[in-house]
C-alpha cells in the first residue's frame, strides 16, 4: 500500500514546528490540512487543494459536449470531474428535472 502524505510528519515552512493534521469542511467538502502548532500556518493537502480547484471551476459551470453512441446521446464527464465525484463506468446516476432548462445529476 502506498504511504500517504497524510501520514507523514510535516514541519512548518515558516517556523519549522511540527504541524498537526486538521480536517476542515469547506463548502461541504472534507479537506485535509496541516496546521502549525506555533504560528497557526495552514497548509492544504495537495490532492484536496486540487479537488477544491475543480469544484470551484464546476460551480461556475463547465461546457460538456454531447456525443452519440448508436441511437443514444451520450455526455462525457471530464476525468477530473469523474474523480471528484467518484463516478466510474457502469455506475448509475440519477437525473432529475429542475426546470425545462436545468437538469440535476446526483451521484448518491
Ligand atoms: Zn509555524
PDB file of C-alpha atoms and ligand atoms in Angstrom:
ATOM      1  CA  UNK A   1       0.000   0.000   0.000  1.00  0.00           C
ATOM      2  CA  UNK A   2       1.194   3.471  -0.863  1.00  0.00           C
ATOM      3  CA  UNK A   3       2.123   5.528   2.145  1.00  0.00           C
ATOM      4  CA  UNK A   4       0.140   8.702   2.004  1.00  0.00           C
ATOM      5  CA  UNK A   5       1.478  12.158   2.523  1.00  0.00           C
ATOM      6  CA  UNK A   6      -1.236  12.451   5.133  1.00  0.00           C
ATOM      7  CA  UNK A   7       0.507  10.009   7.479  1.00  0.00           C
ATOM      8  CA  UNK A   8       3.891  11.663   7.276  1.00  0.00           C
ATOM      9  CA  UNK A   9       5.185  14.241   9.704  1.00  0.00           C
ATOM     10  CA  UNK A  10       5.156  17.773   8.396  1.00  0.00           C
ATOM     11  CA  UNK A  11       7.041  20.779   9.586  1.00  0.00           C
ATOM     12  CA  UNK A  12       6.018  24.364   9.143  1.00  0.00           C
ATOM     13  CA  UNK A  13       7.919  26.155   6.374  1.00  0.00           C
ATOM     14  CA  UNK A  14       7.737  29.382   8.369  1.00  0.00           C
ATOM     15  CA  UNK A  15       8.833  28.356  11.865  1.00  0.00           C
ATOM     16  CA  UNK A  16       9.843  24.680  11.462  1.00  0.00           C
ATOM     17  CA  UNK A  17       7.469  23.475  14.201  1.00  0.00           C
ATOM     18  CA  UNK A  18       5.681  20.152  13.860  1.00  0.00           C
ATOM     19  CA  UNK A  19       2.279  20.587  12.238  1.00  0.00           C
ATOM     20  CA  UNK A  20      -0.851  18.796  13.342  1.00  0.00           C
ATOM     21  CA  UNK A  21      -3.361  17.229  10.999  1.00  0.00           C
ATOM     22  CA  UNK A  22      -6.606  19.094  10.716  1.00  0.00           C
ATOM     23  CA  UNK A  23      -9.744  18.221   8.768  1.00  0.00           C
ATOM     24  CA  UNK A  24     -11.819  21.128   7.610  1.00  0.00           C
ATOM     25  CA  UNK A  25     -15.103  21.286   5.799  1.00  0.00           C
ATOM     26  CA  UNK A  26     -15.213  23.829   3.015  1.00  0.00           C
ATOM     27  CA  UNK A  27     -18.455  24.110   1.050  1.00  0.00           C
ATOM     28  CA  UNK A  28     -19.470  20.631   2.144  1.00  0.00           C
ATOM     29  CA  UNK A  29     -16.159  19.088   1.123  1.00  0.00           C
ATOM     30  CA  UNK A  30     -13.838  17.451   3.602  1.00  0.00           C
ATOM     31  CA  UNK A  31     -10.409  18.989   3.198  1.00  0.00           C
ATOM     32  CA  UNK A  32      -7.280  17.592   4.822  1.00  0.00           C
ATOM     33  CA  UNK A  33      -4.781  20.143   6.030  1.00  0.00           C
ATOM     34  CA  UNK A  34      -1.962  20.665   8.480  1.00  0.00           C
ATOM     35  CA  UNK A  35      -1.855  23.444  10.995  1.00  0.00           C
ATOM     36  CA  UNK A  36       1.274  24.723  12.686  1.00  0.00           C
ATOM     37  CA  UNK A  37       1.001  24.429  16.452  1.00  0.00           C
ATOM     38  CA  UNK A  38       3.052  27.561  16.895  1.00  0.00           C
ATOM     39  CA  UNK A  39       2.291  30.133  14.179  1.00  0.00           C
ATOM     40  CA  UNK A  40      -1.081  28.645  13.058  1.00  0.00           C
ATOM     41  CA  UNK A  41       0.023  28.471   9.433  1.00  0.00           C
ATOM     42  CA  UNK A  42      -2.283  26.178   7.446  1.00  0.00           C
ATOM     43  CA  UNK A  43      -1.220  24.010   4.522  1.00  0.00           C
ATOM     44  CA  UNK A  44      -3.810  22.119   2.463  1.00  0.00           C
ATOM     45  CA  UNK A  45      -3.246  18.549   1.304  1.00  0.00           C
ATOM     46  CA  UNK A  46      -2.288  18.971  -2.380  1.00  0.00           C
ATOM     47  CA  UNK A  47      -4.879  16.393  -3.523  1.00  0.00           C
ATOM     48  CA  UNK A  48      -7.618  18.205  -1.657  1.00  0.00           C
ATOM     49  CA  UNK A  49      -6.439  21.608  -2.864  1.00  0.00           C
ATOM     50  CA  UNK A  50      -6.760  20.226  -6.415  1.00  0.00           C
ATOM     51  CA  UNK A  51     -10.285  18.965  -5.642  1.00  0.00           C
ATOM     52  CA  UNK A  52     -11.264  22.414  -4.408  1.00  0.00           C
ATOM     53  CA  UNK A  53      -9.938  23.937  -7.611  1.00  0.00           C
ATOM     54  CA  UNK A  54     -12.028  21.566  -9.763  1.00  0.00           C
ATOM     55  CA  UNK A  55     -15.021  22.191  -7.532  1.00  0.00           C
ATOM     56  CA  UNK A  56     -14.821  25.966  -7.848  1.00  0.00           C
ATOM     57  CA  UNK A  57     -14.487  25.646 -11.647  1.00  0.00           C
ATOM     58  CA  UNK A  58     -17.559  23.389 -11.678  1.00  0.00           C
ATOM     59  CA  UNK A  59     -19.562  25.833  -9.605  1.00  0.00           C
ATOM     60  CA  UNK A  60     -19.243  28.339 -12.413  1.00  0.00           C
ATOM     61  CA  UNK A  61     -20.207  25.640 -14.906  1.00  0.00           C
ATOM     62  CA  UNK A  62     -18.073  23.880 -17.476  1.00  0.00           C
ATOM     63  CA  UNK A  63     -19.078  23.062 -21.068  1.00  0.00           C
ATOM     64  CA  UNK A  64     -19.531  19.381 -21.864  1.00  0.00           C
ATOM     65  CA  UNK A  65     -20.073  18.044 -25.387  1.00  0.00           C
ATOM     66  CA  UNK A  66     -22.901  15.689 -26.218  1.00  0.00           C
ATOM     67  CA  UNK A  67     -21.974  12.815 -28.496  1.00  0.00           C
ATOM     68  CA  UNK A  68     -23.744   9.799 -29.877  1.00  0.00           C
ATOM     69  CA  UNK A  69     -23.455   6.105 -29.232  1.00  0.00           C
ATOM     70  CA  UNK A  70     -25.663   4.268 -31.673  1.00  0.00           C
ATOM     71  CA  UNK A  71     -29.077   5.834 -31.261  1.00  0.00           C
ATOM     72  CA  UNK A  72     -28.382   7.235 -27.823  1.00  0.00           C
ATOM     73  CA  UNK A  73     -26.970  10.583 -26.904  1.00  0.00           C
ATOM     74  CA  UNK A  74     -24.048  10.437 -24.519  1.00  0.00           C
ATOM     75  CA  UNK A  75     -22.393  13.020 -22.350  1.00  0.00           C
ATOM     76  CA  UNK A  76     -18.712  12.824 -21.496  1.00  0.00           C
ATOM     77  CA  UNK A  77     -17.519  13.592 -17.989  1.00  0.00           C
ATOM     78  CA  UNK A  78     -14.170  15.300 -17.790  1.00  0.00           C
ATOM     79  CA  UNK A  79     -11.787  12.996 -15.912  1.00  0.00           C
ATOM     80  CA  UNK A  80     -11.213  15.462 -13.068  1.00  0.00           C
ATOM     81  CA  UNK A  81     -14.973  15.752 -12.537  1.00  0.00           C
ATOM     82  CA  UNK A  82     -15.405  11.974 -12.508  1.00  0.00           C
ATOM     83  CA  UNK A  83     -12.607  11.707  -9.943  1.00  0.00           C
ATOM     84  CA  UNK A  84     -14.054  14.421  -7.739  1.00  0.00           C
ATOM     85  CA  UNK A  85     -17.473  12.786  -7.674  1.00  0.00           C
ATOM     86  CA  UNK A  86     -16.102   9.238  -7.773  1.00  0.00           C
ATOM     87  CA  UNK A  87     -18.057   8.383 -10.891  1.00  0.00           C
ATOM     88  CA  UNK A  88     -16.987   5.165 -12.526  1.00  0.00           C
ATOM     89  CA  UNK A  89     -18.029   3.252 -15.637  1.00  0.00           C
ATOM     90  CA  UNK A  90     -21.261   1.348 -15.254  1.00  0.00           C
ATOM     91  CA  UNK A  91     -22.400   3.407 -12.314  1.00  0.00           C
ATOM     92  CA  UNK A  92     -25.963   4.598 -12.172  1.00  0.00           C
ATOM     93  CA  UNK A  93     -26.521   8.325 -11.837  1.00  0.00           C
ATOM     94  CA  UNK A  94     -29.849   9.900 -11.035  1.00  0.00           C
ATOM     95  CA  UNK A  95     -31.124  12.545 -13.410  1.00  0.00           C
ATOM     96  CA  UNK A  96     -33.751  14.921 -12.133  1.00  0.00           C
ATOM     97  CA  UNK A  97     -35.561  17.807 -13.790  1.00  0.00           C
ATOM     98  CA  UNK A  98     -35.236  21.106 -12.059  1.00  0.00           C
ATOM     99  CA  UNK A  99     -36.785  23.231 -14.793  1.00  0.00           C
ATOM    100  CA  UNK A 100     -37.159  22.925 -18.578  1.00  0.00           C
ATOM    101  CA  UNK A 101     -33.637  24.389 -18.831  1.00  0.00           C
ATOM    102  CA  UNK A 102     -31.988  22.726 -15.903  1.00  0.00           C
ATOM    103  CA  UNK A 103     -31.152  19.098 -15.123  1.00  0.00           C
ATOM    104  CA  UNK A 104     -29.596  17.898 -11.929  1.00  0.00           C
ATOM    105  CA  UNK A 105     -27.314  14.865 -11.639  1.00  0.00           C
ATOM    106  CA  UNK A 106     -26.883  13.112  -8.340  1.00  0.00           C
ATOM    107  CA  UNK A 107     -24.310  10.510  -7.537  1.00  0.00           C
ATOM    108  CA  UNK A 108     -25.520   9.280  -4.141  1.00  0.00           C
TER     109      UNK A 108
HETATM  110 ZN1  LIG B   1       4.726  27.689  12.010  1.00  0.00          ZN
END
